[in-house]
JSON list of C-alpha atoms in Angstrom, two decimals:
[
{"chain": "A", "resi": 90, "resn": "UNK", "atom": "CA", "xyz": [-15.66, -16.34, -4.16]},
{"chain": "A", "resi": 91, "resn": "UNK", "atom": "CA", "xyz": [-14.07, -15.32, -7.44]},
{"chain": "A", "resi": 92, "resn": "UNK", "atom": "CA", "xyz": [-10.60, -16.37, -8.39]},
{"chain": "A", "resi": 93, "resn": "UNK", "atom": "CA", "xyz": [-8.29, -13.38, -8.88]},
{"chain": "A", "resi": 94, "resn": "UNK", "atom": "CA", "xyz": [-6.43, -12.83, -12.12]},
{"chain": "A", "resi": 95, "resn": "UNK", "atom": "CA", "xyz": [-3.04, -14.49, -12.23]},
{"chain": "A", "resi": 96, "resn": "UNK", "atom": "CA", "xyz": [0.08, -12.60, -11.30]},
{"chain": "A", "resi": 97, "resn": "UNK", "atom": "CA", "xyz": [2.06, -12.31, -14.50]},
{"chain": "A", "resi": 98, "resn": "UNK", "atom": "CA", "xyz": [5.58, -13.78, -14.34]},
{"chain": "A", "resi": 99, "resn": "UNK", "atom": "CA", "xyz": [7.28, -10.44, -14.98]},
{"chain": "A", "resi": 100, "resn": "UNK", "atom": "CA", "xyz": [5.20, -8.83, -12.22]},
{"chain": "A", "resi": 101, "resn": "UNK", "atom": "CA", "xyz": [6.31, -11.57, -9.84]},
{"chain": "A", "resi": 102, "resn": "UNK", "atom": "CA", "xyz": [9.93, -10.78, -10.74]},
{"chain": "A", "resi": 103, "resn": "UNK", "atom": "CA", "xyz": [9.33, -7.07, -10.07]},
{"chain": "A", "resi": 104, "resn": "UNK", "atom": "CA", "xyz": [7.70, -7.87, -6.73]},
{"chain": "A", "resi": 105, "resn": "UNK", "atom": "CA", "xyz": [10.64, -10.06, -5.76]},
{"chain": "A", "resi": 106, "resn": "UNK", "atom": "CA", "xyz": [13.04, -7.26, -6.77]},
{"chain": "A", "resi": 107, "resn": "UNK", "atom": "CA", "xyz": [11.07, -4.79, -4.66]},
{"chain": "A", "resi": 108, "resn": "UNK", "atom": "CA", "xyz": [11.18, -7.07, -1.63]},
{"chain": "A", "resi": 109, "resn": "UNK", "atom": "CA", "xyz": [14.91, -7.64, -2.07]},
{"chain": "A", "resi": 110, "resn": "UNK", "atom": "CA", "xyz": [15.50, -3.90, -2.37]},
{"chain": "A", "resi": 111, "resn": "UNK", "atom": "CA", "xyz": [13.47, -3.31, 0.80]},
{"chain": "A", "resi": 112, "resn": "UNK", "atom": "CA", "xyz": [15.56, -5.92, 2.60]},
{"chain": "A", "resi": 113, "resn": "UNK", "atom": "CA", "xyz": [18.67, -4.09, 1.39]},
{"chain": "A", "resi": 114, "resn": "UNK", "atom": "CA", "xyz": [17.20, -0.77, 2.56]},
{"chain": "A", "resi": 115, "resn": "UNK", "atom": "CA", "xyz": [17.08, 0.66, -0.95]},
{"chain": "A", "resi": 116, "resn": "UNK", "atom": "CA", "xyz": [13.65, 2.35, -1.05]},
{"chain": "A", "resi": 117, "resn": "UNK", "atom": "CA", "xyz": [14.13, 4.06, -4.43]},
{"chain": "A", "resi": 118, "resn": "UNK", "atom": "CA", "xyz": [14.98, 0.72, -6.04]},
{"chain": "A", "resi": 119, "resn": "UNK", "atom": "CA", "xyz": [12.00, -0.91, -4.35]},
{"chain": "A", "resi": 120, "resn": "UNK", "atom": "CA", "xyz": [9.67, 1.80, -5.61]},
{"chain": "A", "resi": 121, "resn": "UNK", "atom": "CA", "xyz": [11.06, 1.56, -9.14]},
{"chain": "A", "resi": 122, "resn": "UNK", "atom": "CA", "xyz": [10.44, -2.19, -9.19]},
{"chain": "A", "resi": 123, "resn": "UNK", "atom": "CA", "xyz": [6.88, -1.77, -7.90]},
{"chain": "A", "resi": 124, "resn": "UNK", "atom": "CA", "xyz": [6.10, 0.83, -10.55]},
{"chain": "A", "resi": 125, "resn": "UNK", "atom": "CA", "xyz": [6.72, -1.77, -13.26]},
{"chain": "A", "resi": 126, "resn": "UNK", "atom": "CA", "xyz": [3.90, -4.04, -12.09]},
{"chain": "A", "resi": 127, "resn": "UNK", "atom": "CA", "xyz": [0.89, -4.06, -14.41]},
{"chain": "A", "resi": 128, "resn": "UNK", "atom": "CA", "xyz": [-2.59, -3.17, -13.05]},
{"chain": "A", "resi": 129, "resn": "UNK", "atom": "CA", "xyz": [-4.04, -6.70, -13.32]},
{"chain": "A", "resi": 130, "resn": "UNK", "atom": "CA", "xyz": [-1.14, -8.20, -11.43]},
{"chain": "A", "resi": 131, "resn": "UNK", "atom": "CA", "xyz": [-1.48, -5.45, -8.80]},
{"chain": "A", "resi": 132, "resn": "UNK", "atom": "CA", "xyz": [-5.06, -6.50, -8.21]},
{"chain": "A", "resi": 133, "resn": "UNK", "atom": "CA", "xyz": [-4.04, -10.13, -7.94]},
{"chain": "A", "resi": 134, "resn": "UNK", "atom": "CA", "xyz": [-1.22, -9.30, -5.51]},
{"chain": "A", "resi": 135, "resn": "UNK", "atom": "CA", "xyz": [-3.51, -7.17, -3.35]},
{"chain": "A", "resi": 136, "resn": "UNK", "atom": "CA", "xyz": [-6.16, -9.90, -3.35]},
{"chain": "A", "resi": 137, "resn": "UNK", "atom": "CA", "xyz": [-3.71, -12.56, -2.24]},
{"chain": "A", "resi": 138, "resn": "UNK", "atom": "CA", "xyz": [-2.18, -10.37, 0.45]},
{"chain": "A", "resi": 139, "resn": "UNK", "atom": "CA", "xyz": [-5.65, -9.50, 1.77]},
{"chain": "A", "resi": 140, "resn": "UNK", "atom": "CA", "xyz": [-6.43, -13.21, 1.98]},
{"chain": "A", "resi": 141, "resn": "UNK", "atom": "CA", "xyz": [-3.35, -13.50, 4.21]},
{"chain": "A", "resi": 142, "resn": "UNK", "atom": "CA", "xyz": [-4.57, -10.60, 6.35]},
{"chain": "A", "resi": 143, "resn": "UNK", "atom": "CA", "xyz": [-1.93, -8.12, 5.27]},
{"chain": "A", "resi": 144, "resn": "UNK", "atom": "CA", "xyz": [-1.10, -5.58, 2.58]},
{"chain": "A", "resi": 145, "resn": "UNK", "atom": "CA", "xyz": [1.92, -4.57, 0.55]},
{"chain": "A", "resi": 146, "resn": "UNK", "atom": "CA", "xyz": [3.01, -1.80, 2.93]},
{"chain": "A", "resi": 147, "resn": "UNK", "atom": "CA", "xyz": [3.11, -4.22, 5.84]},
{"chain": "A", "resi": 148, "resn": "UNK", "atom": "CA", "xyz": [5.03, -6.78, 3.80]},
{"chain": "A", "resi": 149, "resn": "UNK", "atom": "CA", "xyz": [7.59, -4.18, 2.69]},
{"chain": "A", "resi": 150, "resn": "UNK", "atom": "CA", "xyz": [8.02, -2.89, 6.24]},
{"chain": "A", "resi": 151, "resn": "UNK", "atom": "CA", "xyz": [8.45, -6.42, 7.58]},
{"chain": "A", "resi": 152, "resn": "UNK", "atom": "CA", "xyz": [10.98, -7.20, 4.87]},
{"chain": "A", "resi": 153, "resn": "UNK", "atom": "CA", "xyz": [12.93, -4.00, 5.55]},
{"chain": "A", "resi": 154, "resn": "UNK", "atom": "CA", "xyz": [13.21, -5.08, 9.20]},
{"chain": "A", "resi": 155, "resn": "UNK", "atom": "CA", "xyz": [14.85, -8.35, 8.21]},
{"chain": "A", "resi": 156, "resn": "UNK", "atom": "CA", "xyz": [11.69, -10.40, 7.97]},
{"chain": "A", "resi": 157, "resn": "UNK", "atom": "CA", "xyz": [12.89, -12.55, 5.07]},
{"chain": "A", "resi": 158, "resn": "UNK", "atom": "CA", "xyz": [15.84, -14.08, 6.86]}
]
């Protein structure tokens, strides 16, 4: 099993901003934050979420339904 590339710190910030925006029901803000994530970090995020048995759409939907509280 290969180790995925690291998630760059700025990408982690953008992901956190996207999740917070989803929790606040601000989809345009969430999308804007996601669009700032670099391709290598995207791959790393997708790899880690797949290892957890989920994907970004499911995480965003769960967050928008109050899943982070």
